Amino acid sequence: MNPELALVWFKKDLRCEDHEALYRAIETGKAVVACFIWEPEWFEDEDFDLRHARFAAQGLDELRGELLKWRIPLLEFSDKASNAFDRLRTTLGNFDVFSCEEVGNARSFARDRKLKAQLRTWGIPWFEFARPGIRRGLKNRAFWDERWKLEMNAPLFRLVVAAPDSSFEYARRMDSSVRRPEFRDSTASSISSEFQIGGRSMGLSRLDRFLHIDSARYRFQISKPEGSRTHCSRLSPYLAWGMLSQREVFQAALKQIEIGVHRAHLRSFASRLHWNSHFVQKFESESRMEFEDVNKGFSALERIFDREKFEAFALGQTGYPLVDACVRCLAATGYINFRMRAMLVSFATHSLRLPWQPISRLMARWFLDYEPGIHYPQIQMQSGTTGINALRVYNPVKQSIEHDPEARFVKQWVPELSDLPSGLALQPWKTQAMEELFYGFVRGRDYPDPIVDERAGIRFAREWHELRKSGDVRRENQRIKAVHTTADRSVKRRSDQILGSSTSTNACAPNALISPN
């Protein structure tokens, strides 16, 4: 039996532009119905926060209107994916399923495997379309850069015809009990004004402003905890939820580069889009890194979960002002720039000696732009468990002096230090008795003393370097290089190949993002 209906399952690809699954579904000439599933298991994930669901809901509101322009109704379910598809099959009859491949977490991978088997027993075909630049089941990186460049420069998938009117006849068969979870109304009043708002139009607006205005200082402000909030692209949540496609953002940046607008800054940004895909491909090829050291040799490195240290870190009460300011800012707004993200992971896993796994889940809940494919490879890289990358131990005092010398960011998020001069606000443990009296500040009472000394990270680094010499680590390094790297790991040459220019900047180095920023 040839079904007369094409069902497009939206996951983390909430747009109509450059959406191959949607394009191919309409191309069949069949009626088209779209669906989104609010899975209860998602809300139970340790990497989930309501901020993620709110952002998705905002994007869905806009997507619904966009789909209607193409005569496609959007159905929403609050159920397990298998149950939702069973209801669709029972009510609508047979259909073909179209979706984009999702680079998700272990739960979503397992869901897809289970659902694929279930659809097969029902005789329902499922057509999945790869994310541009990403290949499922890839064994090595031979020619990966070349394929990425070709796919990033390929024409966008643009809809030109609407679906048949019969699409609405199918949608009307579903009963009105299909609705969103209650979280949306019960938490709307608590949404911080600092959170970015979901939706494709907001993403496009942000892209336009970045390309024409804010990118003028991109390379100068990318490492600054305060300046990055304006001069970085802030597109990462829109990319993580597919409200913008990476390909359209890349092509828009190249267009500006070609006409000479903020050329050096946008070259750095475009390179980061490449590294975005690089890390997503790493996770797609070896997703066990969500739970295990990617280099198994580092399992011998002693890590102890100290609840008091973990809670001090999670609450922004470590006694290190820049660390605490970044934690509080991230928890409250869903965003900090890359360097501060790297510093937090370094401090938590090197100085506090905490296992990276609980830190990764905590930070996943904080990041509005949380994307597993970037998150877990970067957590591993910054915690030093890849073996092939140099260990970077970020000294929070040095970072604060270099990137927040006047303590503006620190004082905004750690108001306990707002009355101190900038030098003492960055290192409050240096206050003397007379200064405490003059400023009305008491160490240990108004703000905690550091929970570890500054050299804790250096001690960790010494142990790490000794372990790196071991046979287990070296053997794993060879395996990792064979799977995850190209023959030429030169940052400059790869940047030139990708952007098609004889000039480049080492700002595109492979440690240069957790999100594209």
mmCIF file of N, CA and C in Angstrom, residues 185-251:
data_model
loop_
_atom_site.group_PDB
_atom_site.id
_atom_site.type_symbol
_atom_site.label_atom_id
_atom_site.label_comp_id
_atom_site.label_asym_id
_atom_site.label_seq_id
_atom_site.Cartn_x
_atom_site.Cartn_y
_atom_site.Cartn_z
ATOM 1 N N ASP A 185 2.762 27.390 31.014
ATOM 2 C CA ASP A 185 2.023 28.452 31.692
ATOM 3 C C ASP A 185 2.524 28.663 33.115
ATOM 4 N N SER A 186 2.869 27.564 33.792
ATOM 5 C CA SER A 186 3.217 27.677 35.215
ATOM 6 C C SER A 186 4.551 28.360 35.441
ATOM 7 N N THR A 187 5.418 28.409 34.431
ATOM 8 C CA THR A 187 6.739 28.997 34.642
ATOM 9 C C THR A 187 6.965 30.283 33.858
ATOM 10 N N ALA A 188 5.987 30.681 33.062
ATOM 11 C CA ALA A 188 6.207 31.841 32.189
ATOM 12 C C ALA A 188 6.574 33.092 32.968
ATOM 13 N N SER A 189 5.971 33.281 34.137
ATOM 14 C CA SER A 189 6.214 34.506 34.896
ATOM 15 C C SER A 189 7.606 34.549 35.505
ATOM 16 N N SER A 190 8.292 33.387 35.564
ATOM 17 C CA SER A 190 9.603 33.353 36.209
ATOM 18 C C SER A 190 10.752 33.456 35.210
ATOM 19 N N ILE A 191 10.439 33.641 33.933
ATOM 20 C CA ILE A 191 11.489 33.706 32.918
ATOM 21 C C ILE A 191 12.276 35.003 33.083
ATOM 22 N N SER A 192 13.582 34.883 33.247
ATOM 23 C CA SER A 192 14.436 36.055 33.391
ATOM 24 C C SER A 192 14.489 36.829 32.088
ATOM 25 N N SER A 193 14.512 38.139 32.191
ATOM 26 C CA SER A 193 14.624 38.963 30.990
ATOM 27 C C SER A 193 15.983 38.801 30.331
ATOM 28 N N GLU A 194 16.925 38.176 31.061
ATOM 29 C CA GLU A 194 18.259 37.958 30.516
ATOM 30 C C GLU A 194 18.306 36.787 29.550
ATOM 31 N N PHE A 195 17.326 35.892 29.588
ATOM 32 C CA PHE A 195 17.322 34.754 28.683
ATOM 33 C C PHE A 195 16.978 35.209 27.266
ATOM 34 N N GLN A 196 17.684 34.643 26.296
ATOM 35 C CA GLN A 196 17.325 34.909 24.913
ATOM 36 C C GLN A 196 15.982 34.258 24.615
ATOM 37 N N ILE A 197 15.260 34.849 23.677
ATOM 38 C CA ILE A 197 13.922 34.369 23.317
ATOM 39 C C ILE A 197 14.039 33.495 22.076
ATOM 40 N N GLY A 198 13.358 32.349 22.115
ATOM 41 C CA GLY A 198 13.409 31.417 21.003
ATOM 42 C C GLY A 198 12.599 31.875 19.805
ATOM 43 N N GLY A 199 12.845 31.246 18.675
ATOM 44 C CA GLY A 199 12.103 31.558 17.458
ATOM 45 C C GLY A 199 13.033 31.958 16.327
ATOM 46 N N ARG A 200 12.679 31.580 15.124
ATOM 47 C CA ARG A 200 13.532 31.869 13.979
ATOM 48 C C ARG A 200 13.694 33.369 13.735
ATOM 49 N N SER A 201 12.637 34.141 13.911
ATOM 50 C CA SER A 201 12.747 35.578 13.643
ATOM 51 C C SER A 201 13.734 36.238 14.592
ATOM 52 N N MET A 202 13.763 35.779 15.857
ATOM 53 C CA MET A 202 14.729 36.324 16.814
ATOM 54 C C MET A 202 16.143 35.929 16.401
ATOM 55 N N GLY A 203 16.305 34.691 15.919
ATOM 56 C CA GLY A 203 17.618 34.255 15.459
ATOM 57 C C GLY A 203 18.095 35.043 14.249
ATOM 58 N N LEU A 204 17.197 35.284 13.295
ATOM 59 C CA LEU A 204 17.567 36.057 12.115
ATOM 60 C C LEU A 204 17.913 37.497 12.469
ATOM 61 N N SER A 205 17.157 38.053 13.396
ATOM 62 C CA SER A 205 17.436 39.418 13.839
ATOM 63 C C SER A 205 18.816 39.507 14.482
ATOM 64 N N ARG A 206 19.123 38.506 15.325
ATOM 65 C CA ARG A 206 20.426 38.484 15.990
ATOM 66 C C ARG A 206 21.544 38.291 14.972
ATOM 67 N N LEU A 207 21.326 37.424 13.972
ATOM 68 C CA LEU A 207 22.320 37.202 12.933
ATOM 69 C C LEU A 207 22.593 38.487 12.158
ATOM 70 N N ASP A 208 21.548 39.191 11.790
ATOM 71 C CA ASP A 208 21.710 40.425 11.024
ATOM 72 C C ASP A 208 22.491 41.473 11.821
ATOM 73 N N ARG A 209 22.145 41.613 13.090
ATOM 74 C CA ARG A 209 22.847 42.605 13.917
ATOM 75 C C ARG A 209 24.322 42.231 14.092
ATOM 76 N N PHE A 210 24.579 40.939 14.287
ATOM 77 C CA PHE A 210 25.962 40.506 14.478
ATOM 78 C C PHE A 210 26.787 40.749 13.217
ATOM 79 N N LEU A 211 26.266 40.351 12.074
ATOM 80 C CA LEU A 211 27.032 40.472 10.838
ATOM 81 C C LEU A 211 27.329 41.919 10.480
ATOM 82 N N HIS A 212 26.394 42.810 10.749
ATOM 83 C CA HIS A 212 26.548 44.198 10.298
ATOM 84 C C HIS A 212 27.083 45.153 11.364
ATOM 85 N N ILE A 213 26.899 44.809 12.642
ATOM 86 C CA ILE A 213 27.270 45.764 13.698
ATOM 87 C C ILE A 213 28.212 45.139 14.727
ATOM 88 N N ASP A 214 27.710 44.155 15.471
ATOM 89 C CA ASP A 214 28.427 43.681 16.654
ATOM 90 C C ASP A 214 29.724 42.954 16.325
ATOM 91 N N SER A 215 29.823 42.355 15.139
ATOM 92 C CA SER A 215 31.039 41.611 14.795
ATOM 93 C C SER A 215 32.242 42.523 14.594
ATOM 94 N N ALA A 216 32.041 43.839 14.571
ATOM 95 C CA ALA A 216 33.155 44.776 14.392
ATOM 96 C C ALA A 216 34.192 44.656 15.500
ATOM 97 N N ARG A 217 33.781 44.127 16.665
ATOM 98 C CA ARG A 217 34.712 43.964 17.780
ATOM 99 C C ARG A 217 34.758 42.512 18.259
ATOM 100 N N TYR A 218 34.374 41.604 17.411
ATOM 101 C CA TYR A 218 34.247 40.187 17.790
ATOM 102 C C TYR A 218 35.541 39.627 18.363
ATOM 103 N N ARG A 219 36.640 39.737 17.639
ATOM 104 C CA ARG A 219 37.897 39.125 18.093
ATOM 105 C C ARG A 219 38.453 39.821 19.326
ATOM 106 N N PHE A 220 38.126 41.101 19.503
ATOM 107 C CA PHE A 220 38.636 41.831 20.659
ATOM 108 C C PHE A 220 37.862 41.497 21.934
ATOM 109 N N GLN A 221 36.600 41.112 21.782
ATOM 110 C CA GLN A 221 35.735 40.924 22.944
ATOM 111 C C GLN A 221 35.375 39.465 23.225
ATOM 112 N N ILE A 222 35.799 38.558 22.383
ATOM 113 C CA ILE A 222 35.349 37.179 22.509
ATOM 114 C C ILE A 222 35.753 36.543 23.834
ATOM 115 N N SER A 223 36.863 36.982 24.419
ATOM 116 C CA SER A 223 37.318 36.400 25.683
ATOM 117 C C SER A 223 36.831 37.169 26.914
ATOM 118 N N LYS A 224 36.156 38.297 26.700
ATOM 119 C CA LYS A 224 35.729 39.133 27.820
ATOM 120 C C LYS A 224 34.361 38.685 28.326
ATOM 121 N N PRO A 225 34.243 38.425 29.598
ATOM 122 C CA PRO A 225 32.948 37.946 30.112
ATOM 123 C C PRO A 225 31.818 38.945 29.950
ATOM 124 N N GLU A 226 32.145 40.228 29.933
ATOM 125 C CA GLU A 226 31.120 41.254 29.773
ATOM 126 C C GLU A 226 30.945 41.631 28.298
ATOM 127 N N GLY A 227 32.028 41.979 27.608
ATOM 128 C CA GLY A 227 31.947 42.422 26.219
ATOM 129 C C GLY A 227 31.425 41.359 25.274
ATOM 130 N N SER A 228 31.666 40.082 25.588
ATOM 131 C CA SER A 228 31.216 39.003 24.713
ATOM 132 C C SER A 228 29.700 38.911 24.646
ATOM 133 N N ARG A 229 29.024 39.402 25.657
ATOM 134 C CA ARG A 229 27.561 39.327 25.665
ATOM 135 C C ARG A 229 26.956 40.175 24.556
ATOM 136 N N THR A 230 27.699 41.161 24.093
ATOM 137 C CA THR A 230 27.238 42.012 22.992
ATOM 138 C C THR A 230 27.911 41.648 21.681
ATOM 139 N N HIS A 231 29.225 41.422 21.711
ATOM 140 C CA HIS A 231 29.984 41.333 20.468
ATOM 141 C C HIS A 231 30.207 39.909 19.967
ATOM 142 N N CYS A 232 29.861 38.898 20.742
ATOM 143 C CA CYS A 232 29.801 37.548 20.179
ATOM 144 C C CYS A 232 28.451 37.382 19.484
ATOM 145 N N SER A 233 28.325 36.356 18.655
ATOM 146 C CA SER A 233 27.126 36.267 17.824
ATOM 147 C C SER A 233 25.870 35.962 18.627
ATOM 148 N N ARG A 234 25.995 35.225 19.719
ATOM 149 C CA ARG A 234 24.854 34.782 20.537
ATOM 150 C C ARG A 234 23.867 33.960 19.705
ATOM 151 N N LEU A 235 24.362 33.287 18.668
ATOM 152 C CA LEU A 235 23.497 32.482 17.808
ATOM 153 C C LEU A 235 23.411 31.030 18.259
ATOM 154 N N SER A 236 24.234 30.644 19.230
ATOM 155 C CA SER A 236 24.351 29.223 19.565
ATOM 156 C C SER A 236 23.040 28.554 19.980
ATOM 157 N N PRO A 237 22.141 29.176 20.751
ATOM 158 C CA PRO A 237 20.885 28.471 21.055
ATOM 159 C C PRO A 237 19.994 28.286 19.831
ATOM 160 N N TYR A 238 20.050 29.241 18.899
ATOM 161 C CA TYR A 238 19.244 29.118 17.679
ATOM 162 C C TYR A 238 19.796 28.019 16.773
ATOM 163 N N LEU A 239 21.109 27.823 16.808
ATOM 164 C CA LEU A 239 21.716 26.723 16.064
ATOM 165 C C LEU A 239 21.461 25.394 16.762
ATOM 166 N N ALA A 240 21.552 25.387 18.092
ATOM 167 C CA ALA A 240 21.330 24.145 18.843
ATOM 168 C C ALA A 240 19.923 23.607 18.632
ATOM 169 N N TRP A 241 18.939 24.497 18.508
ATOM 170 C CA TRP A 241 17.553 24.073 18.303
ATOM 171 C C TRP A 241 17.133 24.121 16.842
ATOM 172 N N GLY A 242 18.085 24.387 15.951
ATOM 173 C CA GLY A 242 17.776 24.343 14.530
ATOM 174 C C GLY A 242 16.805 25.412 14.083
ATOM 175 N N MET A 243 16.693 26.513 14.807
ATOM 176 C CA MET A 243 15.864 27.611 14.350
ATOM 177 C C MET A 243 16.570 28.356 13.220
ATOM 178 N N LEU A 244 17.885 28.236 13.196
ATOM 179 C CA LEU A 244 18.703 28.637 12.064
ATOM 180 C C LEU A 244 19.497 27.411 11.643
ATOM 181 N N SER A 245 19.768 27.277 10.360
ATOM 182 C CA SER A 245 20.646 26.188 9.933
ATOM 183 C C SER A 245 22.079 26.702 9.928
ATOM 184 N N GLN A 246 22.990 25.827 10.278
ATOM 185 C CA GLN A 246 24.393 26.224 10.287
ATOM 186 C C GLN A 246 24.851 26.647 8.897
ATOM 187 N N ARG A 247 24.311 25.993 7.884
ATOM 188 C CA ARG A 247 24.702 26.300 6.516
ATOM 189 C C ARG A 247 24.290 27.719 6.129
ATOM 190 N N GLU A 248 23.085 28.141 6.493
ATOM 191 C CA GLU A 248 22.663 29.491 6.110
ATOM 192 C C GLU A 248 23.458 30.548 6.869
ATOM 193 N N VAL A 249 23.827 30.252 8.118
ATOM 194 C CA VAL A 249 24.648 31.198 8.881
ATOM 195 C C VAL A 249 26.042 31.291 8.273
ATOM 196 N N PHE A 250 26.615 30.151 7.929
ATOM 197 C CA PHE A 250 27.940 30.124 7.312
ATOM 198 C C PHE A 250 27.942 30.911 6.001
ATOM 199 N N GLN A 251 26.945 30.683 5.169
ATOM 200 C CA GLN A 251 26.896 31.372 3.885
ATOM 201 C C GLN A 251 26.664 32.866 4.057
#
